Short mmCIF file of C-alpha atoms and ligand atoms in Angstrom, two decimals:
data_model
loop_
_atom_site.label_atom_id
_atom_site.label_comp_id
_atom_site.label_asym_id
_atom_site.label_seq_id
_atom_site.Cartn_x
_atom_site.Cartn_y
_atom_site.Cartn_z
CA UNK A 252 -22.74 -2.92 -6.19
CA UNK A 253 -20.59 -3.48 -10.10
CA UNK A 254 -17.54 -1.20 -10.75
CA UNK A 255 -13.84 -0.68 -10.00
CA UNK A 256 -12.87 -2.17 -6.95
CA UNK A 257 -8.92 -1.20 -4.82
CA UNK A 258 -9.17 -3.98 -1.85
CA UNK A 259 -6.32 -2.98 0.28
CA UNK A 260 -4.95 -5.81 2.96
CA UNK A 261 -5.02 -2.42 5.55
CA UNK A 262 -3.05 -4.22 8.13
CA UNK A 263 -0.02 -4.70 5.69
CA UNK A 264 -0.13 -1.57 4.15
CA UNK A 265 -0.20 0.40 7.88
CA UNK A 266 2.45 -1.57 8.47
CA UNK A 267 4.34 -0.64 5.31
CA UNK A 268 3.19 2.88 6.11
CA UNK A 269 4.69 2.83 9.34
CA UNK A 270 7.73 1.32 8.01
CA UNK A 271 8.13 4.86 5.90
CA UNK A 272 7.61 6.86 8.90
CA UNK A 273 9.80 5.55 10.89
CA UNK A 274 12.28 5.59 7.97
CA UNK A 275 11.75 9.55 7.31
CA UNK A 276 12.92 12.06 9.32
CA UNK A 277 9.94 15.00 9.54
CA UNK A 278 7.22 12.70 7.43
CA UNK A 279 5.24 14.63 5.39
CA UNK A 280 2.48 12.66 3.95
CA UNK A 281 1.01 13.98 1.00
CA UNK A 282 -2.68 14.20 -0.48
CA UNK A 283 -3.39 15.56 -3.77
CA UNK A 284 -4.65 15.17 -6.90
CA UNK A 285 -6.79 11.42 -7.31
CA UNK A 286 -5.51 10.68 -4.03
CA UNK A 287 -2.90 8.53 -4.89
CA UNK A 288 -5.95 6.38 -6.01
CA UNK A 289 -6.85 6.08 -2.58
CA UNK A 290 -9.05 9.56 -2.24
CA UNK A 291 -8.11 12.48 -0.14
CA UNK A 292 -10.56 12.07 2.67
CA UNK A 293 -8.73 8.52 3.24
CA UNK A 294 -5.27 9.36 3.06
CA UNK A 295 -6.42 12.43 5.70
CA UNK A 296 -7.60 9.82 7.90
CA UNK A 297 -4.77 7.23 7.20
CA UNK A 298 -2.46 10.70 7.59
CA UNK A 299 -4.05 11.30 11.09
CA UNK A 300 -4.01 7.49 12.46
CA UNK A 301 -0.04 7.66 11.56
CA UNK A 302 0.39 10.09 13.98
CA UNK A 303 1.47 12.93 11.50
CA UNK A 304 2.01 16.26 12.33
CA UNK A 305 1.72 18.11 8.90
CA UNK A 306 -0.06 16.65 5.89
CA UNK A 307 0.66 18.10 2.36
CA UNK A 308 -2.24 18.90 0.26
CA UNK A 309 -1.42 20.19 -4.00
CA UNK A 310 -3.91 23.07 -4.03
CA UNK A 311 -5.96 25.47 -2.33
CA UNK A 312 -8.66 23.94 -2.87
CA UNK A 313 -7.96 20.65 -1.53
CA UNK A 314 -7.78 21.72 2.05
CA UNK A 315 -11.41 21.31 2.51
CA UNK A 316 -10.63 17.46 1.17
CA UNK A 317 -8.70 16.45 4.26
CA UNK A 318 -9.24 19.54 7.49
CA UNK A 319 -11.90 17.71 9.04
CA UNK A 320 -10.64 14.38 8.55
CA UNK A 321 -6.84 15.10 9.67
CA UNK A 322 -5.77 17.72 13.03
CA UNK A 323 -2.56 18.45 12.09
CA UNK A 324 -1.31 21.30 9.64
CA UNK A 325 -1.91 21.44 6.14
CA UNK A 326 0.65 22.63 3.83
CA UNK A 327 -0.07 23.63 0.29
CA UNK A 328 2.18 22.77 -2.22
CA UNK A 329 2.09 24.73 -5.40
CA UNK A 330 3.43 28.12 -5.18
CA UNK A 331 1.06 30.91 -3.91
CA UNK A 332 -0.60 32.70 -7.14
CA UNK A 333 -2.97 35.50 -6.31
CA UNK A 334 -6.63 34.75 -7.16
CA UNK A 335 -6.62 30.91 -7.24
CA UNK A 336 -10.07 29.08 -6.27
CA UNK A 337 -9.17 29.16 -1.96
CA UNK A 338 -5.80 30.51 -1.57
CA UNK A 339 -7.10 33.65 -0.24
CA UNK A 340 -9.69 31.33 2.42
CA UNK A 341 -6.26 29.10 2.92
CA UNK A 342 -3.36 31.89 3.87
CA UNK A 343 -5.94 33.29 6.58
CA UNK A 344 -6.35 29.90 7.62
CA UNK A 345 -4.11 29.03 10.98
CA UNK A 346 -3.84 25.45 10.06
CA UNK A 347 -2.33 26.19 6.55
CA UNK A 348 0.79 26.64 5.58
CA UNK A 349 1.22 28.75 1.98
CA UNK A 350 4.05 28.16 -0.73
CA UNK A 351 5.99 31.58 -1.75
CA UNK A 352 8.00 30.86 -5.19
CA UNK A 353 8.28 34.01 -6.12
CA UNK A 354 10.21 37.37 -4.79
CA UNK A 355 7.33 39.66 -5.36
CA UNK A 356 5.09 37.59 -4.36
CA UNK A 357 5.79 38.31 -0.85
CA UNK A 358 4.75 41.67 -1.01
CA UNK A 359 1.70 40.86 -2.96
CA UNK A 360 0.59 38.57 -0.29
CA UNK A 361 1.06 40.60 2.37
CA UNK A 362 -0.76 43.13 0.89
CA UNK A 363 -3.86 40.85 -0.25
CA UNK A 364 -3.61 38.66 2.97
CA UNK A 365 -6.54 38.69 5.48
CA UNK A 366 -7.74 37.67 8.71
CA UNK A 367 -6.04 38.10 12.17
CA UNK A 368 -3.91 35.54 12.01
CA UNK A 369 -0.64 35.55 10.20
CA UNK A 370 0.21 33.73 7.08
CA UNK A 371 2.46 30.99 7.67
CA UNK A 372 4.72 30.74 4.70
CA UNK A 373 7.22 28.79 2.92
CA UNK A 374 9.86 30.59 0.72
CA UNK A 375 10.59 27.99 -1.99
CA UNK A 376 13.67 28.35 -3.27
CA UNK A 377 14.70 27.15 -7.63
CA UNK A 378 16.35 24.31 -8.21
CA UNK A 379 17.26 22.32 -11.26
CA UNK A 380 14.14 21.18 -11.87
CA UNK A 381 13.29 24.67 -12.48
CA UNK A 382 9.87 24.14 -11.98
CA UNK A 383 8.90 27.09 -9.02
CA UNK A 384 11.29 28.84 -7.02
CA UNK A 385 13.09 32.16 -6.10
CA UNK A 386 16.61 32.45 -7.73
CA UNK A 387 19.24 32.03 -5.30
CA UNK A 388 20.49 35.48 -5.65
CA UNK A 389 16.88 36.09 -4.48
CA UNK A 390 16.68 34.94 -1.32
CA UNK A 391 17.90 38.00 0.88
CA UNK A 392 14.01 38.45 0.58
CA UNK A 393 13.71 36.41 3.34
CA UNK A 394 15.63 38.41 5.83
CA UNK A 395 12.58 40.61 6.04
CA UNK A 396 9.40 39.73 5.73
CA UNK A 397 6.45 41.96 5.80
CA UNK A 398 3.76 42.31 9.07
CA UNK A 399 1.66 39.51 8.58
CA UNK A 400 3.40 36.83 7.45
CA UNK A 401 5.09 33.91 9.80
CA UNK A 402 8.25 32.10 7.94
CA UNK A 403 7.53 28.39 8.48
CA UNK A 404 10.88 27.54 6.82
CA UNK A 405 12.79 26.74 3.27
CA UNK A 406 11.40 24.47 0.49
CA UNK A 407 13.91 22.70 -1.41
CA UNK A 408 11.80 20.30 -4.02
CA UNK A 409 13.80 18.39 -6.70
CA UNK A 410 14.17 15.69 -9.75
CA UNK A 411 14.09 12.49 -9.51
CA UNK A 412 17.50 12.07 -10.97
CA UNK A 413 20.43 11.39 -8.50
CA UNK A 414 23.42 12.55 -9.93
CA UNK A 415 24.12 15.31 -8.39
CA UNK A 416 21.05 15.36 -6.36
CA UNK A 417 23.10 15.69 -2.73
CA UNK A 418 25.51 17.89 -3.62
CA UNK A 419 23.12 20.94 -4.92
CA UNK A 420 20.06 20.22 -2.14
CA UNK A 421 23.48 20.88 0.41
CA UNK A 422 24.52 23.75 -1.76
CA UNK A 423 21.16 25.27 -1.65
CA UNK A 424 20.11 24.68 2.08
CA UNK A 425 23.42 26.26 2.77
CA UNK A 426 22.37 29.63 0.78
CA UNK A 427 18.81 29.23 1.91
CA UNK A 428 20.48 29.05 5.97
CA UNK A 429 22.10 32.03 5.25
CA UNK A 430 19.80 33.89 4.16
CA UNK A 431 17.83 33.05 7.52
CA UNK A 432 17.90 30.10 9.64
CA UNK A 433 14.55 28.09 9.54
CA UNK A 434 13.58 24.26 8.60
CA UNK A 435 14.38 22.94 5.41
CA UNK A 436 11.30 21.08 3.36
CA UNK A 437 12.42 18.61 1.14
CA UNK A 438 10.80 17.05 -1.35
CA UNK A 439 12.47 13.79 -3.17
CA UNK A 440 15.86 13.45 -1.43
CA UNK A 441 17.09 10.37 0.29
CA UNK A 442 16.06 11.22 3.82
CA UNK A 443 19.55 10.27 4.82
CA UNK A 444 21.27 13.14 3.10
CA UNK A 445 18.31 15.22 4.31
CA UNK A 446 19.40 14.33 8.03
CA UNK A 447 22.70 15.19 7.31
CA UNK A 448 22.36 18.83 5.57
CA UNK A 449 20.12 19.38 8.49
CA UNK A 450 21.76 17.65 11.18
CA UNK A 451 24.71 19.66 10.65
CA UNK A 452 23.40 23.61 9.97
CA UNK A 453 21.13 22.24 12.93
CA UNK A 454 17.96 23.22 11.86
CA UNK A 455 14.52 20.82 11.54
CA UNK A 456 14.14 18.79 8.71
CA UNK A 457 10.87 17.65 7.55
CA UNK A 458 10.27 15.86 3.99
CA UNK A 459 7.23 15.21 1.42
CA UNK A 460 6.55 11.72 0.29
CA UNK A 461 3.32 10.53 -1.48
CA UNK A 462 3.98 7.61 -3.98
CA UNK A 463 6.62 5.54 -1.91
CA UNK A 464 4.24 5.82 1.31
CA UNK A 465 0.71 5.29 -0.56
CA UNK A 466 2.17 3.12 -3.32
CA UNK A 467 5.06 1.43 -1.78
CA UNK A 468 3.83 -1.93 -0.97
CA UNK A 469 1.98 -3.16 -4.14
CA UNK A 470 1.43 -6.77 -2.88
CA UNK A 471 -0.90 -4.75 0.13
CA UNK A 472 -3.25 -4.03 -2.71
CA UNK A 473 -5.41 -5.56 -5.71
CA UNK A 474 -7.45 -3.81 -8.24
CA UNK A 475 -10.75 -5.76 -9.23
CA UNK A 476 -12.89 -5.13 -11.75
CA UNK A 477 -16.64 -6.19 -12.20
CA UNK A 478 -17.56 -8.26 -15.19
CA UNK A 479 -20.73 -6.71 -16.65
CA UNK A 480 -22.06 -8.83 -19.69
CA UNK A 481 -20.17 -11.48 -22.21
CA UNK A 482 -21.15 -12.59 -25.26
CA UNK A 483 -20.23 -15.78 -27.51
CA UNK A 484 -18.57 -14.26 -30.83
CA UNK A 485 -17.55 -15.95 -34.22
CA UNK A 486 -15.03 -15.01 -36.19
CA UNK A 487 -15.28 -12.04 -38.51
CA UNK A 488 -18.48 -10.64 -36.16
CA UNK A 489 -18.50 -7.15 -36.16
CA UNK A 490 -18.69 -4.95 -32.90
CA UNK A 491 -18.75 -1.95 -30.79
CA UNK A 492 -18.80 1.48 -31.56
CA UNK A 493 -16.20 0.85 -34.49
CA UNK A 494 -17.56 -2.29 -36.10
CA UNK A 495 -14.36 -3.85 -36.42
CA UNK A 496 -14.35 -7.63 -37.25
CA UNK A 497 -13.08 -10.34 -34.40
CA UNK A 498 -10.09 -11.59 -35.37
CA UNK A 499 -10.78 -15.10 -34.20
CA UNK A 500 -13.79 -16.71 -32.29
CA UNK A 501 -14.30 -16.52 -28.71
CA UNK A 502 -16.00 -14.24 -26.77
CA UNK A 503 -16.60 -10.46 -25.99
CA UNK A 504 -16.30 -10.03 -22.28
CA UNK A 505 -17.74 -6.01 -21.08
CA UNK A 506 -15.85 -5.24 -18.27
CA UNK A 507 -16.32 -1.95 -15.68
CA UNK A 508 -14.04 1.04 -15.72
CA UNK A 509 -13.48 3.25 -18.77
CA UNK A 510 -11.33 6.02 -19.81
CA UNK A 511 -13.52 8.17 -16.71
CA UNK A 512 -11.49 5.16 -14.50
CA UNK A 513 -8.61 6.05 -16.11
CA UNK A 514 -8.40 3.34 -18.00
CA UNK A 515 -6.24 3.91 -20.89
CA UNK A 516 -4.60 1.97 -24.38
CA UNK A 517 -1.15 1.72 -22.72
CA UNK A 518 0.53 -0.99 -24.89
CA UNK A 519 0.09 -0.41 -28.53
CA UNK A 520 1.70 -3.59 -29.89
CA UNK A 521 2.35 -3.18 -33.30
CA UNK A 522 2.79 0.87 -34.10
CA UNK A 523 4.76 0.81 -36.59
CA UNK A 524 6.40 4.26 -35.99
CA UNK A 525 6.03 6.35 -33.24
CA UNK A 526 3.48 9.16 -35.46
CA UNK A 527 1.23 6.49 -35.84
CA UNK A 528 0.73 5.83 -32.50
CA UNK A 529 -0.08 9.49 -32.02
CA UNK A 530 -2.43 8.72 -34.45
CA UNK A 531 -4.38 6.41 -32.83
CA UNK A 532 -3.97 8.17 -29.57
CA UNK A 533 -5.27 11.37 -31.25
CA UNK A 534 -8.04 9.48 -33.07
CA UNK A 535 -8.94 6.79 -30.36
CA UNK A 536 -9.07 4.72 -32.92
CA UNK A 537 -7.10 1.18 -33.88
CA UNK A 538 -6.73 1.38 -37.09
CA UNK A 539 -3.45 3.33 -37.02
CA UNK A 540 -2.18 0.33 -35.14
CA UNK A 541 -3.75 -2.89 -34.96
CA UNK A 542 -4.46 -4.46 -31.38
CA UNK A 543 -3.99 -2.76 -27.87
CA UNK A 544 -3.27 -5.09 -24.82
CA UNK A 545 -6.04 -3.93 -22.10
CA UNK A 546 -4.65 -3.85 -18.22
CA UNK A 547 -7.28 -7.09 -17.30
CA UNK A 548 -6.59 -10.01 -17.05
CA UNK A 549 -9.03 -12.67 -17.74
CA UNK A 550 -8.57 -16.68 -17.44
CA UNK A 551 -5.21 -16.12 -15.99
CA UNK A 552 -3.64 -13.15 -18.94
CA UNK A 553 -4.12 -10.08 -19.81
CA UNK A 554 -6.65 -9.43 -22.70
CA UNK A 555 -6.41 -7.26 -26.22
CA UNK A 556 -9.12 -4.61 -26.10
CA UNK A 557 -11.59 -4.89 -28.94
CA UNK A 558 -11.58 -1.29 -29.43
CA UNK A 559 -10.94 1.66 -27.11
CA UNK A 560 -12.08 1.77 -24.12
CA UNK A 561 -15.61 3.52 -23.15
CA UNK A 562 -16.61 5.87 -20.65
CA UNK A 563 -17.31 3.86 -18.08
CA UNK A 564 -16.28 0.55 -19.22
CA UNK A 565 -14.26 -1.15 -21.55
CA UNK A 566 -14.66 -4.12 -24.77
CA UNK A 567 -11.89 -7.56 -23.82
CA UNK A 568 -11.74 -9.99 -26.53
CA UNK A 569 -11.54 -13.77 -24.89
CA UNK A 570 -10.18 -15.85 -27.92
CA UNK A 571 -11.96 -19.70 -28.23
CA UNK A 572 -10.53 -22.34 -25.64
CA UNK A 573 -10.58 -19.79 -22.79
CA UNK A 574 -12.74 -20.09 -19.76
CA UNK A 575 -15.47 -17.46 -20.04
CA UNK A 576 -15.65 -15.18 -16.65
CA UNK A 577 -19.66 -14.78 -14.90
CA UNK A 578 -21.60 -11.75 -15.63
CA UNK A 579 -20.90 -10.35 -11.79
CA UNK A 580 -17.13 -12.35 -11.67
CA UNK A 581 -14.27 -9.65 -10.76
CA UNK A 582 -11.41 -9.87 -12.60
CA UNK A 583 -7.72 -8.32 -12.13
CA UNK A 584 -7.20 -5.13 -13.46
CA UNK A 585 -4.20 -3.36 -13.49
CA UNK A 586 -4.06 0.34 -12.48
CA UNK A 587 -1.74 3.33 -12.59
CA UNK A 588 -2.48 4.68 -9.47
CA UNK A 589 -1.60 7.84 -9.93
CA UNK A 590 -4.62 8.32 -12.46
CA UNK A 591 -7.04 6.05 -11.99
CA UNK A 592 -9.84 6.97 -10.65
CA UNK A 593 -11.93 4.13 -8.77
CA UNK A 594 -15.89 3.12 -7.26
CA UNK A 595 -14.41 1.86 -4.27
CA UNK A 596 -12.07 1.11 -1.50
CA UNK A 597 -12.19 -1.67 0.60
CA UNK A 598 -9.48 -2.08 3.41
CA UNK A 599 -9.77 -5.57 4.32
C1 LIG B 865 3.82 15.85 -5.23
C2 LIG B 865 4.57 15.94 -4.75
C3 LIG B 865 5.69 15.79 -3.46
C4 LIG B 865 5.17 14.09 -3.61
O1 LIG B 865 5.92 13.61 -4.58
P1 LIG B 865 5.67 11.57 -4.58
O2 LIG B 865 6.53 12.21 -5.97
O3 LIG B 865 4.49 11.60 -5.24
O4 LIG B 865 5.78 11.30 -3.39
C5 LIG B 865 6.67 15.84 -3.14
N1 LIG B 865 7.15 17.47 -3.29
C6 LIG B 865 6.47 18.21 -4.51
C7 LIG B 865 6.48 19.85 -4.08
C8 LIG B 865 5.00 17.76 -4.89
O5 LIG B 865 4.39 18.58 -5.55
#
């Protein structure tokens, strides 16, 4: 089968997953979006193997992708908003924990909820992220929750920037605790800081981790693309949608993977200005910027795109003097796994 393949050394990857779990108190693996390149189903199975008691998804519509493959609780990270796809079903599901990020949504969720089991909720406090969260002066909403809502703790979602982060976490955790003691669910905090803060307050700690868990061991995986076609070209030959002239003799290599797989022109070279780079991104043309380096390694080095990637394949130039690959060969491709969609994940 041709396409983009992510090949994972399963034993080495799982060693890494266990090492992160051992170093992270109350680990909650995060499985959302494109599943960090592995897919949500695979991550749910790995979280189960890892022995996690709780997994996190991004949005309510992702609950179904993990529900049958993971036996524990499922936290929805994005805050509850009335009418979101799957939000009502998730709030009625005794295995799901819903995040509430606005004081008014406490009453709204209580009024809209259905089902016999209470809706389990986390209350998110606003941090310096200024993304979501209840402002610190409204935390008293936690003290007296309406019937039908079960308090499962506080959410503190911090920025990646470390400057002042531990102190902010401590200040907010203390304020939350004063409003209502309960477990504290952190995102993006050093495990030692998290442990110190929650030990001091004598409450359970939970840490939601995605990237560092699933993608923190790059040497345990490799991504490859199938060579679909190879054509010899002379200097000046016109090729591709844009009928650009080939700058030197060699080959044009057609490889699997295109915009639908998250293959992008990430490294335009001779862009003269931010404006010309912007034009090239918007129009998809290379004319404004010259050539762009592709993520494909062929015959030992990254090669230039002949033109912007197509939907499911890309045209790459290989200069004379190189050794062209054969049709059906697999060539190395560098993927950003938070945006990639591969055709196959092979655990070996
Ligand atoms: C995505 C997300 C995480 C996990 O982020 P990573 O940087 O991938 O570890 C944690 N918390 C929240 C609220 C998120 O949305």
